[in-house]
Amino acid sequence: MSRTLTIALLSGSTENDDAAFVVNLARAVLARGDAVNVFLYGNGCNLANKPVPFDGRSPISDALRGHMDGFVLAGAIEELAAAGAKFATCHTTEYSRGTEGLAYLDGVAWGDVGNSYTRFLMSTDVLLTIGR
Amino acid sequence: MLSTINVVLRQAPGQEASVLGIRAAYAMLTAGGFDVRLLCLGDGVYNLLGVPGYPGDLVRRFAAEGGTLHAHDEALDARGLSGAALEPGTEVLDAAAMADLVADAEATTAY
């Protein structure tokens, strides 16, 4: 019988391994036939939005850009959502970051602690909080 | 399925993670109907000192709604804090008793 893991992710992804760990863990959980929910909380909500490209000239070197691109998880999150992982944000933490009105990645839902997160927990077997 | 959840606070007021933990604990208690305990370790014990404003109000509302408050005795001692200074009803526990709370819950999450 499949089990459900819920993860509250507190970290953004830039130069921080926590979010990449959660993405890899979610992939492994889905591959086993289990279910996974990810609640993007605190800095985790920074992962919720579609990237907005910068059109101007950027002084970032190719090496630095390559390094930073390794932390861009937008594609991985959309793939996970398409594979059945559920993603929801905490809109309160988005509000304080001024991002609540920005477009979400495909499969990421506006949410809150009192409803989205709690609903995740009602059918969860294992709960993790990852981040700092 | 989850029934009893421990929320561990490790950071002092003024750190976003401490408020995230308190808010999650309150939501799980009041919206989810879970049995929720707030375990304050390390600098997390500062959240129990009658903090003014939203974070402290939420801790007090959590307790008023049936959530339980727990402080690690060594964390208090290391910071020169007395149990008498904590929110009313806070249970001061040693490490073994904290471990018992962890053992008999279905989930323990740390902020």
Coordinates of C-alpha atoms in Angstrom, one line a residue:
Chain A
M1 CA 0.0 0.0 0.0
S2 CA 1.5 3.4 -1.0
R3 CA 2.4 5.9 1.7
T4 CA 2.4 9.7 1.6
L5 CA 5.3 11.9 2.6
T6 CA 4.7 15.6 3.3
I7 CA 7.7 18.0 3.3
A8 CA 7.6 21.5 4.5
L9 CA 10.5 23.2 2.7
L10 CA 11.8 26.3 4.4
S11 CA 14.8 27.1 2.2
G12 CA 15.1 28.7 -1.2
S13 CA 17.4 27.0 -3.7
T14 CA 20.1 29.5 -4.5
E15 CA 23.5 28.1 -3.3
N16 CA 21.6 26.0 -0.8
D17 CA 21.3 22.3 -1.1
D18 CA 18.1 21.9 0.9
A19 CA 15.7 22.4 -2.0
A20 CA 17.7 20.2 -4.3
F21 CA 17.6 17.5 -1.6
V22 CA 13.8 17.8 -1.4
V23 CA 13.5 17.6 -5.2
N24 CA 15.6 14.5 -5.3
L25 CA 13.8 12.9 -2.3
A26 CA 10.4 13.6 -4.0
R27 CA 11.6 12.0 -7.2
A28 CA 12.7 8.9 -5.3
V29 CA 9.4 8.7 -3.4
L30 CA 7.3 8.9 -6.6
A31 CA 9.5 6.3 -8.2
R32 CA 8.7 3.9 -5.4
G33 CA 5.0 4.4 -6.1
D34 CA 4.4 6.5 -3.0
A35 CA 2.9 10.0 -2.9
V36 CA 4.6 13.3 -1.9
N37 CA 3.3 16.7 -0.9
V38 CA 5.6 19.7 -0.7
F39 CA 4.6 22.8 1.2
L40 CA 6.7 25.8 0.2
Y41 CA 7.0 27.7 3.4
G42 CA 9.2 30.7 4.4
N43 CA 12.0 31.0 1.8
G44 CA 10.7 27.9 0.2
C45 CA 8.0 30.0 -1.4
N46 CA 10.7 31.6 -3.5
L47 CA 10.6 28.4 -5.6
A48 CA 7.0 28.8 -6.6
N49 CA 7.1 31.3 -9.4
K50 CA 7.8 31.2 -13.1
P51 CA 11.2 32.8 -13.8
V52 CA 11.2 36.3 -15.3
P53 CA 14.2 36.6 -17.7
F54 CA 16.3 39.7 -17.6
D55 CA 16.6 41.3 -21.0
G56 CA 19.4 43.7 -20.3
R57 CA 23.2 43.1 -20.4
S58 CA 24.3 41.0 -17.4
P59 CA 27.9 41.1 -16.1
I60 CA 27.6 37.5 -14.8
S61 CA 30.4 35.4 -16.1
D62 CA 29.7 32.2 -18.0
A63 CA 31.3 30.3 -15.1
L64 CA 29.2 32.0 -12.5
R65 CA 26.0 31.6 -14.6
G66 CA 26.7 27.9 -15.0
H67 CA 27.2 27.6 -11.2
M68 CA 23.9 29.5 -10.5
D69 CA 22.0 27.6 -13.1
G70 CA 22.6 24.5 -11.1
F71 CA 20.3 25.9 -8.4
V72 CA 17.4 26.7 -10.7
L73 CA 14.8 24.0 -9.9
A74 CA 11.8 25.4 -11.9
G75 CA 11.9 22.7 -14.5
A76 CA 12.3 19.9 -11.9
I77 CA 9.4 21.2 -9.9
E78 CA 7.1 21.3 -12.9
E79 CA 8.2 17.8 -13.8
L80 CA 7.5 16.5 -10.3
A81 CA 4.1 18.2 -10.3
A82 CA 3.3 16.6 -13.7
A83 CA 4.3 13.2 -12.2
G84 CA 1.8 13.6 -9.3
A85 CA 3.7 15.5 -6.6
K86 CA 1.5 18.2 -5.0
F87 CA 3.0 21.6 -4.4
A88 CA 1.4 24.4 -2.4
T89 CA 2.7 27.7 -1.1
C90 CA 2.2 29.6 2.1
H91 CA 0.6 32.8 0.8
T92 CA 1.5 34.7 4.0
T93 CA 5.2 34.2 3.4
E94 CA 4.7 35.2 -0.2
Y95 CA 2.8 38.3 0.8
S96 CA 5.7 39.5 2.9
R97 CA 8.1 38.9 0.0
G98 CA 5.9 40.7 -2.5
T99 CA 5.5 37.6 -4.6
E100 CA 1.9 36.5 -3.9
G101 CA 0.7 37.9 -7.2
L102 CA 3.4 36.4 -9.4
A103 CA 2.7 33.6 -11.8
Y104 CA 3.2 30.1 -10.4
L105 CA 5.0 27.3 -12.0
D106 CA 2.8 24.7 -13.6
G107 CA 1.4 22.5 -10.8
V108 CA 2.2 24.8 -7.9
A109 CA -0.9 26.1 -6.1
W110 CA -1.5 29.1 -3.9
G111 CA -2.0 27.9 -0.4
D112 CA -1.8 28.5 3.3
V113 CA -0.9 26.8 6.5
G114 CA -4.4 26.5 7.9
N115 CA -5.8 24.8 4.8
S116 CA -3.3 23.5 2.3
Y117 CA -0.7 22.3 4.8
T118 CA -3.2 20.9 7.2
R119 CA -5.0 19.1 4.4
F120 CA -1.7 17.6 3.3
L121 CA -1.2 16.3 6.9
M122 CA -4.6 14.7 7.2
S123 CA -3.5 12.0 4.7
T124 CA 0.2 11.9 5.5
D125 CA 2.2 9.0 6.9
V126 CA 5.5 10.8 7.3
L127 CA 6.2 14.5 7.9
L128 CA 9.5 16.2 7.3
T129 CA 10.6 19.8 7.7
I130 CA 13.7 20.6 5.7
G131 CA 15.5 23.9 5.6
R132 CA 16.7 26.7 7.7
Chain B
M1 CA -1.9 8.7 9.8
L2 CA -0.8 11.5 12.1
S3 CA -2.4 12.3 15.4
T4 CA 0.2 13.8 17.7
I5 CA 2.7 16.2 16.2
N6 CA 5.7 17.8 18.0
V7 CA 6.9 21.1 16.6
V8 CA 10.4 21.9 17.7
L9 CA 11.5 25.5 18.0
R10 CA 15.3 26.0 17.9
Q11 CA 15.5 29.6 17.0
A12 CA 14.8 32.8 18.9
P13 CA 12.1 35.4 18.2
G14 CA 13.3 37.6 15.4
Q15 CA 14.2 34.6 13.2
E16 CA 11.6 33.8 10.6
A17 CA 11.9 30.1 11.3
S18 CA 10.6 30.5 14.8
V19 CA 7.4 32.2 13.7
L20 CA 6.9 29.7 10.9
G21 CA 7.0 26.9 13.5
I22 CA 4.6 28.7 15.8
R23 CA 2.2 29.4 13.0
A24 CA 2.4 25.8 11.7
A25 CA 1.7 24.5 15.2
Y26 CA -1.3 26.8 15.7
A27 CA -2.7 25.8 12.3
M28 CA -2.3 22.1 12.9
L29 CA -3.9 22.4 16.3
T30 CA -6.9 24.6 15.4
A31 CA -7.5 23.7 11.7
G32 CA -6.3 20.2 11.7
G33 CA -7.4 19.0 15.1
F34 CA -4.1 17.4 15.7
D35 CA -2.7 17.1 19.2
V36 CA 0.3 19.5 19.0
R37 CA 3.1 20.1 21.3
L38 CA 5.6 23.0 21.1
L39 CA 9.0 21.8 22.2
C40 CA 11.5 24.7 22.7
L41 CA 15.1 23.8 22.6
G42 CA 18.2 25.9 22.4
D43 CA 17.4 29.5 21.6
G44 CA 13.8 28.4 21.0
V45 CA 13.1 28.8 24.7
Y46 CA 13.2 32.6 24.2
N47 CA 9.8 32.2 22.4
L48 CA 8.3 31.4 25.8
L49 CA 9.3 34.6 27.6
G50 CA 6.1 36.5 27.1
V51 CA 7.2 37.9 23.8
P52 CA 5.1 40.9 22.8
G53 CA 3.3 41.2 19.5
Y54 CA 2.2 38.7 16.9
P55 CA 4.6 35.8 17.7
G56 CA 4.0 35.9 21.4
D57 CA 0.3 36.4 21.0
L58 CA 0.2 33.3 18.7
V59 CA 2.1 31.2 21.4
R60 CA -0.4 32.3 24.0
R61 CA -3.4 31.5 21.7
F62 CA -1.8 28.1 20.9
A63 CA -1.8 27.3 24.6
A64 CA -5.3 28.7 25.2
E65 CA -6.6 26.5 22.4
G66 CA -5.1 23.3 24.0
G67 CA -1.6 23.2 22.6
T68 CA 1.1 22.3 25.1
L69 CA 4.3 24.2 25.8
H70 CA 7.6 22.5 26.8
A71 CA 11.0 23.9 27.5
H72 CA 14.3 22.1 27.7
D73 CA 15.8 22.6 31.2
E74 CA 19.4 22.7 30.0
A75 CA 18.5 25.3 27.4
L76 CA 17.1 27.5 30.2
D77 CA 20.0 26.9 32.5
A78 CA 22.5 27.7 29.8
R79 CA 20.8 31.1 29.2
G80 CA 20.3 31.9 32.8
L81 CA 16.5 31.7 32.5
S82 CA 14.1 30.6 35.1
G83 CA 11.0 28.4 34.5
A84 CA 9.1 31.0 36.4
A85 CA 9.7 33.5 33.6
L86 CA 8.0 31.3 31.0
E87 CA 4.5 31.4 29.6
P88 CA 2.0 30.0 32.2
G89 CA 1.6 26.3 31.9
T90 CA 5.0 25.7 30.3
E91 CA 6.4 22.3 31.3
V92 CA 10.1 22.3 31.9
L93 CA 11.6 18.9 30.9
D94 CA 15.0 17.2 30.9
A95 CA 16.3 15.6 27.7
A96 CA 14.9 12.2 28.6
A97 CA 11.4 13.5 29.0
M98 CA 11.8 15.5 25.7
A99 CA 12.8 12.2 24.1
D100 CA 9.7 10.5 25.5
L101 CA 7.5 13.2 23.8
V102 CA 9.3 12.5 20.6
A103 CA 8.9 8.8 20.9
D104 CA 5.2 8.9 21.4
A105 CA 4.3 11.3 18.6
E106 CA 3.8 10.3 15.0
A107 CA 5.8 13.2 13.7
T108 CA 8.4 15.7 15.0
T109 CA 9.2 18.6 12.9
A110 CA 12.0 21.2 13.6
Y111 CA 12.1 24.8 12.8

